[in-house]
PDB file of C-alpha atoms and ligand atoms in Angstrom:
ATOM      1  CA  MET M   1     -12.160  -1.672  11.671  1.00  0.00           C
ATOM      2  CA  THR M   2      -9.332  -0.724  13.644  1.00  0.00           C
ATOM      3  CA  SER M   3      -6.051  -2.468  14.812  1.00  0.00           C
ATOM      4  CA  ALA M   4      -5.862  -1.591  18.499  1.00  0.00           C
ATOM      5  CA  SER M   5      -3.757  -4.826  19.174  1.00  0.00           C
ATOM      6  CA  LEU M   6      -0.821  -3.912  16.448  1.00  0.00           C
ATOM      7  CA  SER M   7       1.924  -2.221  17.877  1.00  0.00           C
ATOM      8  CA  HIS M   8       1.285   1.644  18.516  1.00  0.00           C
ATOM      9  CA  ASP M   9       4.982   2.486  17.789  1.00  0.00           C
ATOM     10  CA  LEU M  10       4.943   1.635  13.882  1.00  0.00           C
ATOM     11  CA  ALA M  11       7.140   4.257  12.870  1.00  0.00           C
ATOM     12  CA  GLY M  12       9.812   2.560  15.602  1.00  0.00           C
ATOM     13  CA  THR M  13       8.903  -0.795  14.675  1.00  0.00           C
ATOM     14  CA  TYR M  14       9.610  -0.407  10.752  1.00  0.00           C
ATOM     15  CA  ASP M  15      12.516   2.077  11.985  1.00  0.00           C
ATOM     16  CA  ARG M  16      14.443  -1.350  13.600  1.00  0.00           C
ATOM     17  CA  LEU M  17      12.882  -3.409  10.571  1.00  0.00           C
ATOM     18  CA  ALA M  18      14.269  -1.031   7.762  1.00  0.00           C
ATOM     19  CA  ALA M  19      17.957  -2.500   6.799  1.00  0.00           C
ATOM     20  CA  ASN M  20      16.413  -5.833   7.337  1.00  0.00           C
ATOM     21  CA  TYR M  21      12.788  -5.265   5.509  1.00  0.00           C
ATOM     22  CA  ASP M  22      13.697  -5.910   1.390  1.00  0.00           C
ATOM     23  CA  LYS M  23      15.163  -9.572   2.356  1.00  0.00           C
ATOM     24  CA  LEU M  24      11.756 -10.005   4.689  1.00  0.00           C
ATOM     25  CA  HIS M  25       9.538  -8.387   2.473  1.00  0.00           C
ATOM     26  CA  GLN M  26      11.309 -10.468  -0.901  1.00  0.00           C
ATOM     27  CA  ARG M  27      10.208 -13.947   1.605  1.00  0.00           C
ATOM     28  CA  TRP M  28       6.763 -12.943   1.565  1.00  0.00           C
ATOM     29  CA  LEU M  29       6.564 -11.992  -2.025  1.00  0.00           C
ATOM     30  CA  ARG M  30       8.145 -15.164  -3.212  1.00  0.00           C
ATOM     31  CA  HIS M  31       5.908 -17.481  -0.775  1.00  0.00           C
ATOM     32  CA  ALA M  32       2.266 -15.509  -0.310  1.00  0.00           C
ATOM     33  CA  GLY M  33       1.471 -11.643  -1.876  1.00  0.00           C
ATOM     34  CA  GLY M  34       3.368 -12.254  -5.175  1.00  0.00           C
ATOM     35  CA  GLU M  35       0.342 -12.737  -7.241  1.00  0.00           C
ATOM     36  CA  ALA M  36      -1.444  -9.556  -5.655  1.00  0.00           C
ATOM     37  CA  GLN M  37       1.978  -7.330  -5.879  1.00  0.00           C
ATOM     38  CA  ALA M  38       2.669  -8.170  -9.550  1.00  0.00           C
ATOM     39  CA  ALA M  39      -1.233  -7.530 -10.404  1.00  0.00           C
ATOM     40  CA  LEU M  40      -0.412  -3.824  -8.653  1.00  0.00           C
ATOM     41  CA  GLU M  41       2.777  -3.936 -10.231  1.00  0.00           C
ATOM     42  CA  ALA M  42       1.033  -4.469 -13.787  1.00  0.00           C
ATOM     43  CA  ILE M  43      -1.869  -2.045 -13.439  1.00  0.00           C
ATOM     44  CA  VAL M  44       0.371   1.080 -12.270  1.00  0.00           C
ATOM     45  CA  ARG M  45       2.432   0.454 -15.565  1.00  0.00           C
ATOM     46  CA  ALA M  46      -0.282   0.563 -17.611  1.00  0.00           C
ATOM     47  CA  LEU M  47      -1.586   3.670 -16.467  1.00  0.00           C
ATOM     48  CA  VAL M  48       1.515   5.780 -15.788  1.00  0.00           C
ATOM     49  CA  ALA M  49       2.313   8.144 -18.414  1.00  0.00           C
ATOM     50  CA  THR M  50       5.172  10.937 -18.546  1.00  0.00           C
ATOM     51  CA  ASP M  51       3.070  13.712 -16.252  1.00  0.00           C
ATOM     52  CA  THR M  52       1.330  11.264 -14.002  1.00  0.00           C
ATOM     53  CA  ASN M  53       1.439  12.610 -10.719  1.00  0.00           C
ATOM     54  CA  LEU M  54       1.602   9.717  -8.434  1.00  0.00           C
ATOM     55  CA  LEU M  55       1.608   9.100  -4.369  1.00  0.00           C
ATOM     56  CA  ASP M  56       3.284   6.072  -2.839  1.00  0.00           C
ATOM     57  CA  ALA M  57       1.916   5.651   0.649  1.00  0.00           C
ATOM     58  CA  GLY M  58       3.414   3.304   3.140  1.00  0.00           C
ATOM     59  CA  CYS M  59       6.444   3.646   0.602  1.00  0.00           C
ATOM     60  CA  GLY M  60       8.455   1.647   2.664  1.00  0.00           C
ATOM     61  CA  THR M  61      12.239   1.570   1.304  1.00  0.00           C
ATOM     62  CA  GLY M  62      11.033   2.841  -2.443  1.00  0.00           C
ATOM     63  CA  ALA M  63      11.265  -0.421  -4.257  1.00  0.00           C
ATOM     64  CA  PHE M  64       8.327   0.527  -6.208  1.00  0.00           C
ATOM     65  CA  ALA M  65       9.107   3.548  -7.260  1.00  0.00           C
ATOM     66  CA  ARG M  66      12.604   2.621  -8.081  1.00  0.00           C
ATOM     67  CA  SER M  67      11.374   0.434 -10.808  1.00  0.00           C
ATOM     68  CA  LEU M  68       9.262   2.715 -12.446  1.00  0.00           C
ATOM     69  CA  ILE M  69      12.086   5.727 -12.385  1.00  0.00           C
ATOM     70  CA  ALA M  70      14.385   2.578 -13.886  1.00  0.00           C
ATOM     71  CA  GLU M  71      11.380   2.774 -16.226  1.00  0.00           C
ATOM     72  CA  GLY M  72      11.784   6.365 -17.119  1.00  0.00           C
ATOM     73  CA  MET M  73       8.887   7.704 -15.104  1.00  0.00           C
ATOM     74  CA  SER M  74      10.568  11.103 -13.390  1.00  0.00           C
ATOM     75  CA  PRO M  75      11.090  11.374  -9.735  1.00  0.00           C
ATOM     76  CA  ALA M  76       9.527  14.569 -10.089  1.00  0.00           C
ATOM     77  CA  HIS M  77       6.289  13.069 -10.160  1.00  0.00           C
ATOM     78  CA  ILE M  78       6.213  10.636  -7.405  1.00  0.00           C
ATOM     79  CA  THR M  79       5.839  11.282  -3.943  1.00  0.00           C
ATOM     80  CA  LEU M  80       6.642   8.852  -1.302  1.00  0.00           C
ATOM     81  CA  LEU M  81       5.027   9.189   1.940  1.00  0.00           C
ATOM     82  CA  ASP M  82       5.900   6.686   5.168  1.00  0.00           C
ATOM     83  CA  PRO M  83       5.748   7.649   8.836  1.00  0.00           C
ATOM     84  CA  SER M  84       8.945   5.361   9.090  1.00  0.00           C
ATOM     85  CA  GLN M  85      12.386   7.781   9.000  1.00  0.00           C
ATOM     86  CA  ALA M  86      14.785   4.821   8.808  1.00  0.00           C
ATOM     87  CA  MET M  87      12.521   3.910   5.755  1.00  0.00           C
ATOM     88  CA  LEU M  88      12.494   7.094   4.053  1.00  0.00           C
ATOM     89  CA  GLU M  89      16.134   7.887   4.652  1.00  0.00           C
ATOM     90  CA  ARG M  90      16.649   4.429   1.806  1.00  0.00           C
ATOM     91  CA  CYS M  91      14.291   6.275  -0.534  1.00  0.00           C
ATOM     92  CA  ILE M  92      16.837   9.318  -1.152  1.00  0.00           C
ATOM     93  CA  ASP M  93      18.298   7.784  -4.004  1.00  0.00           C
ATOM     94  CA  THR M  94      15.287   7.877  -5.841  1.00  0.00           C
ATOM     95  CA  ASN M  95      15.061  11.729  -5.650  1.00  0.00           C
ATOM     96  CA  ALA M  96      11.347  11.594  -5.410  1.00  0.00           C
ATOM     97  CA  ARG M  97       9.594  13.927  -2.713  1.00  0.00           C
ATOM     98  CA  GLN M  98       9.630  12.227   0.710  1.00  0.00           C
ATOM     99  CA  VAL M  99       7.180  12.936   2.863  1.00  0.00           C
ATOM    100  CA  ASN M 100       6.905  11.638   6.783  1.00  0.00           C
ATOM    101  CA  GLY M 101       3.060  11.123   7.490  1.00  0.00           C
ATOM    102  CA  ARG M 102       0.527   8.163   8.080  1.00  0.00           C
ATOM    103  CA  LEU M 103      -2.142   6.846   6.261  1.00  0.00           C
ATOM    104  CA  GLU M 104      -4.830   8.468   8.748  1.00  0.00           C
ATOM    105  CA  THR M 105      -3.706  12.011   8.023  1.00  0.00           C
ATOM    106  CA  LEU M 106      -2.395  12.845   4.892  1.00  0.00           C
ATOM    107  CA  PRO M 107      -0.810  16.071   4.266  1.00  0.00           C
ATOM    108  CA  PHE M 108      -2.102  16.822   0.725  1.00  0.00           C
ATOM    109  CA  GLU M 109      -4.609  18.325  -0.538  1.00  0.00           C
ATOM    110  CA  SER M 110      -7.752  16.693  -1.869  1.00  0.00           C
ATOM    111  CA  GLN M 111      -7.742  15.147  -5.467  1.00  0.00           C
ATOM    112  CA  THR M 112      -3.937  15.991  -5.721  1.00  0.00           C
ATOM    113  CA  PHE M 113      -2.698  12.792  -7.423  1.00  0.00           C
ATOM    114  CA  ASP M 114      -3.723  11.215 -10.817  1.00  0.00           C
ATOM    115  CA  VAL M 115      -2.514   7.439  -9.056  1.00  0.00           C
ATOM    116  CA  VAL M 116      -2.455   6.279  -5.741  1.00  0.00           C
ATOM    117  CA  THR M 117      -0.751   3.111  -4.925  1.00  0.00           C
ATOM    118  CA  CYS M 118      -0.636   1.357  -1.041  1.00  0.00           C
ATOM    119  CA  ALA M 119       1.109  -1.581  -1.044  1.00  0.00           C
ATOM    120  CA  TRP M 120       0.869  -3.668   2.728  1.00  0.00           C
ATOM    121  CA  ALA M 121       0.531  -0.853   4.570  1.00  0.00           C
ATOM    122  CA  LEU M 122      -2.989  -0.429   5.593  1.00  0.00           C
ATOM    123  CA  GLU M 123      -2.966  -3.380   7.712  1.00  0.00           C
ATOM    124  CA  THR M 124      -0.885  -1.772  10.107  1.00  0.00           C
ATOM    125  CA  ALA M 125      -3.249   1.817  10.094  1.00  0.00           C
ATOM    126  CA  GLN M 126      -4.486   2.794  13.553  1.00  0.00           C
ATOM    127  CA  ASP M 127      -8.161   3.385  11.604  1.00  0.00           C
ATOM    128  CA  GLN M 128      -7.905   1.772   8.538  1.00  0.00           C
ATOM    129  CA  GLU M 129     -11.563   3.074   7.470  1.00  0.00           C
ATOM    130  CA  LEU M 130     -10.050   6.610   8.232  1.00  0.00           C
ATOM    131  CA  ALA M 131      -6.707   5.641   6.441  1.00  0.00           C
ATOM    132  CA  LEU M 132      -9.091   3.942   3.203  1.00  0.00           C
ATOM    133  CA  ARG M 133     -11.092   7.372   3.296  1.00  0.00           C
ATOM    134  CA  GLU M 134      -8.123   9.441   3.150  1.00  0.00           C
ATOM    135  CA  LEU M 135      -6.313   7.539   0.622  1.00  0.00           C
ATOM    136  CA  CYS M 136      -9.491   7.969  -1.783  1.00  0.00           C
ATOM    137  CA  ARG M 137      -9.450  12.023  -0.781  1.00  0.00           C
ATOM    138  CA  VAL M 138      -6.228  12.573  -2.533  1.00  0.00           C
ATOM    139  CA  VAL M 139      -7.094  11.205  -5.922  1.00  0.00           C
ATOM    140  CA  ARG M 140      -8.065  12.902  -8.533  1.00  0.00           C
ATOM    141  CA  ARG M 141     -11.170  12.847 -10.713  1.00  0.00           C
ATOM    142  CA  ARG M 142     -10.628   9.759 -13.415  1.00  0.00           C
ATOM    143  CA  GLY M 143      -7.678   9.111 -11.184  1.00  0.00           C
ATOM    144  CA  VAL M 144      -7.050   5.464  -9.463  1.00  0.00           C
ATOM    145  CA  PHE M 145      -5.996   3.896  -5.995  1.00  0.00           C
ATOM    146  CA  CYS M 146      -4.415   0.581  -6.450  1.00  0.00           C
ATOM    147  CA  LEU M 147      -4.015  -1.538  -2.831  1.00  0.00           C
ATOM    148  CA  VAL M 148      -2.791  -4.902  -2.068  1.00  0.00           C
ATOM    149  CA  PHE M 149      -2.804  -6.322   1.681  1.00  0.00           C
ATOM    150  CA  CYS M 150      -3.146  -9.056   3.224  1.00  0.00           C
ATOM    151  CA  ALA M 151      -6.223 -10.729   2.946  1.00  0.00           C
ATOM    152  CA  GLU M 152      -8.477 -13.084   4.996  1.00  0.00           C
ATOM    153  CA  LYS M 153      -8.111 -15.837   2.198  1.00  0.00           C
ATOM    154  CA  PRO M 154      -7.399 -19.368   2.488  1.00  0.00           C
ATOM    155  CA  THR M 155      -4.051 -20.566   2.529  1.00  0.00           C
ATOM    156  CA  ARG M 156      -2.859 -23.123  -0.636  1.00  0.00           C
ATOM    157  CA  ASP M 157       0.343 -24.430   1.336  1.00  0.00           C
ATOM    158  CA  LEU M 158       2.630 -24.949   4.045  1.00  0.00           C
ATOM    159  CA  ALA M 159       4.905 -21.831   2.406  1.00  0.00           C
ATOM    160  CA  GLU M 160       1.978 -19.702   2.472  1.00  0.00           C
ATOM    161  CA  TRP M 161       0.669 -20.318   6.010  1.00  0.00           C
ATOM    162  CA  LEU M 162       4.455 -19.741   7.256  1.00  0.00           C
ATOM    163  CA  SER M 163       4.518 -16.447   5.785  1.00  0.00           C
ATOM    164  CA  ARG M 164       1.343 -15.419   7.092  1.00  0.00           C
ATOM    165  CA  LEU M 165       2.056 -16.827  10.391  1.00  0.00           C
ATOM    166  CA  ALA M 166       5.490 -15.034  10.129  1.00  0.00           C
ATOM    167  CA  VAL M 167       3.763 -11.756   9.808  1.00  0.00           C
ATOM    168  CA  THR M 168       1.159 -12.158  12.524  1.00  0.00           C
ATOM    169  CA  LEU M 169       4.046 -12.745  14.655  1.00  0.00           C
ATOM    170  CA  ARG M 170       6.066 -10.060  13.645  1.00  0.00           C
ATOM    171  CA  GLY M 171       3.289  -7.440  14.417  1.00  0.00           C
ATOM    172  CA  THR M 172       3.917  -5.955  11.188  1.00  0.00           C
ATOM    173  CA  GLY M 173       0.131  -6.685   9.782  1.00  0.00           C
ATOM    174  CA  GLN M 174      -3.148  -8.025  10.229  1.00  0.00           C
ATOM    175  CA  PHE M 175      -5.331  -9.700   7.724  1.00  0.00           C
ATOM    176  CA  LEU M 176      -8.445  -8.068   6.445  1.00  0.00           C
ATOM    177  CA  SER M 177     -11.514  -8.745   5.464  1.00  0.00           C
ATOM    178  CA  CYS M 178     -11.669  -8.115   1.524  1.00  0.00           C
ATOM    179  CA  GLU M 179     -15.390  -7.613   1.392  1.00  0.00           C
ATOM    180  CA  LEU M 180     -14.857  -4.858   4.303  1.00  0.00           C
ATOM    181  CA  VAL M 181     -12.087  -2.818   2.393  1.00  0.00           C
ATOM    182  CA  ILE M 182     -14.408  -2.971  -0.751  1.00  0.00           C
ATOM    183  CA  ASN M 183     -17.526  -2.031   1.088  1.00  0.00           C
ATOM    184  CA  ILE M 184     -15.680   0.899   2.433  1.00  0.00           C
ATOM    185  CA  LEU M 185     -14.238   2.041  -1.112  1.00  0.00           C
ATOM    186  CA  ARG M 186     -17.593   1.991  -2.326  1.00  0.00           C
ATOM    187  CA  ARG M 187     -19.600   3.498   0.409  1.00  0.00           C
ATOM    188  CA  SER M 188     -19.107   7.137  -0.687  1.00  0.00           C
ATOM    189  CA  GLY M 189     -20.339   5.950  -4.490  1.00  0.00           C
ATOM    190  CA  GLU M 190     -17.088   8.028  -5.805  1.00  0.00           C
ATOM    191  CA  PHE M 191     -15.111   5.209  -6.802  1.00  0.00           C
ATOM    192  CA  GLU M 192     -15.474   2.061  -9.223  1.00  0.00           C
ATOM    193  CA  VAL M 193     -13.893  -0.722  -7.157  1.00  0.00           C
ATOM    194  CA  ARG M 194     -12.490  -4.108  -8.978  1.00  0.00           C
ATOM    195  CA  ALA M 195     -10.855  -6.807  -7.098  1.00  0.00           C
ATOM    196  CA  VAL M 196      -8.017  -8.545  -9.324  1.00  0.00           C
ATOM    197  CA  PRO M 197      -8.359 -12.388  -8.751  1.00  0.00           C
ATOM    198  CA  THR M 198      -5.216 -13.564  -7.191  1.00  0.00           C
ATOM    199  CA  ASN M 199      -4.790 -16.797  -4.693  1.00  0.00           C
ATOM    200  CA  GLY M 200      -3.393 -17.053  -1.449  1.00  0.00           C
ATOM    201  CA  PRO M 201      -3.676 -14.896   1.556  1.00  0.00           C
ATOM    202  CA  ALA M 202      -3.222 -11.536  -0.390  1.00  0.00           C
ATOM    203  CA  ALA M 203      -5.728  -8.884  -2.087  1.00  0.00           C
ATOM    204  CA  ALA M 204      -5.182  -6.450  -5.193  1.00  0.00           C
ATOM    205  CA  LEU M 205      -7.946  -4.012  -5.449  1.00  0.00           C
ATOM    206  CA  LEU M 206      -8.093  -1.071  -8.061  1.00  0.00           C
ATOM    207  CA  ALA M 207     -10.349   1.856  -7.132  1.00  0.00           C
ATOM    208  CA  ARG M 208     -11.178   4.551 -10.308  1.00  0.00           C
ATOM    209  CA  ARG M 209     -12.788   7.710  -8.815  1.00  0.00           C
ATOM    210  CA  LEU M 210     -15.772   8.327 -10.912  1.00  0.00           C
ATOM    211  CA  PHE M 211     -16.484  12.001 -10.253  1.00  0.00           C
TER     212      PHE M 211
HETATM  213  C1  SAM P   1       5.266  -4.141   4.921  1.00  0.00           C
HETATM  214  S1  SAM P   1       5.727  -1.876   4.598  1.00  0.00           S
HETATM  215  C2  SAM P   1       5.628  -2.169   2.739  1.00  0.00           C
HETATM  216  C3  SAM P   1       6.488  -1.389   2.155  1.00  0.00           C
HETATM  217  C4  SAM P   1       6.150  -0.833   0.921  1.00  0.00           C
HETATM  218  N1  SAM P   1       4.841  -0.354   0.149  1.00  0.00           N
HETATM  219  C5  SAM P   1       6.737  -1.966   0.081  1.00  0.00           C
HETATM  220  O1  SAM P   1       5.279  -2.742  -0.689  1.00  0.00           O
HETATM  221  O2  SAM P   1       7.475  -2.875  -0.045  1.00  0.00           O
HETATM  222  C6  SAM P   1       4.787  -0.919   5.348  1.00  0.00           C
HETATM  223  C7  SAM P   1       5.031   0.346   5.391  1.00  0.00           C
HETATM  224  O3  SAM P   1       3.988   0.880   5.609  1.00  0.00           O
HETATM  225  C8  SAM P   1       4.606   1.923   6.464  1.00  0.00           C
HETATM  226  N2  SAM P   1       3.425   2.006   7.449  1.00  0.00           N
HETATM  227  C9  SAM P   1       2.813   1.446   8.258  1.00  0.00           C
HETATM  228  N3  SAM P   1       1.902   2.229   8.796  1.00  0.00           N
HETATM  229  C10 SAM P   1       1.456   3.075   8.009  1.00  0.00           C
HETATM  230  C11 SAM P   1       0.568   4.357   8.139  1.00  0.00           C
HETATM  231  N4  SAM P   1      -0.316   4.346   9.361  1.00  0.00           N
HETATM  232  N5  SAM P   1       1.011   5.127   7.457  1.00  0.00           N
HETATM  233  C12 SAM P   1       1.792   5.189   6.579  1.00  0.00           C
HETATM  234  N6  SAM P   1       2.396   4.472   6.379  1.00  0.00           N
HETATM  235  C13 SAM P   1       2.506   3.153   7.352  1.00  0.00           C
HETATM  236  C14 SAM P   1       5.619   1.040   7.557  1.00  0.00           C
HETATM  237  O4  SAM P   1       6.535   2.131   7.904  1.00  0.00           O
HETATM  238  C15 SAM P   1       6.489   0.644   6.174  1.00  0.00           C
HETATM  239  O5  SAM P   1       7.203   0.960   5.787  1.00  0.00           O
END
């Protein structure tokens, strides 16, 4: 499960997109990925407590962390990881810890975080299986991993279809098989995995570490 066809200079791609990223991403959420994003946000909001240690991997401009902090979560408990320096620079105002890094080689000890989120970043990992193993590795016992990604699912209307085409043409993602991702997450036997029902070409998964 690799994405050799995607740009190898991902950090450069996102450095160039950073200034316009929020506007482009809002379009994707409005027309296609909104249900999956809402599912992820609802799950995380239900799980976080004042002392929850959270990693947002592939954090982009830090919008999700910013909303959690606005709702009372301490930035001291949030780690933001991204390979694009321009994206990380847009996260500075959050005061959360910023780490330049990739999903495939997470620079953290095993079982460090209570909650790990990864929204719309797995699609561009060069080796998605390795990225998923890494994301699972850093989740604590009884902790959770929440993931949303562009998925190979039927589009319902023209707006979804066009949004999907825009992502493909921009080279910022590919549409992954939900079953394949679930199978990788289940393979170790350490995670209970649930798919949250959503419509459109996007998926939301919740994986809980059992031991
Ligand atoms: C589509 S944006 C999503 C940003 C944010 N999670 C959100 O929901 O708005 C993808 C982000 O993932 C980052 N990214 C892409 N490939 C990555 C990888 N292999 N490891 C970590 N981050 C990656 C990009 O730099 C970019 O900031």
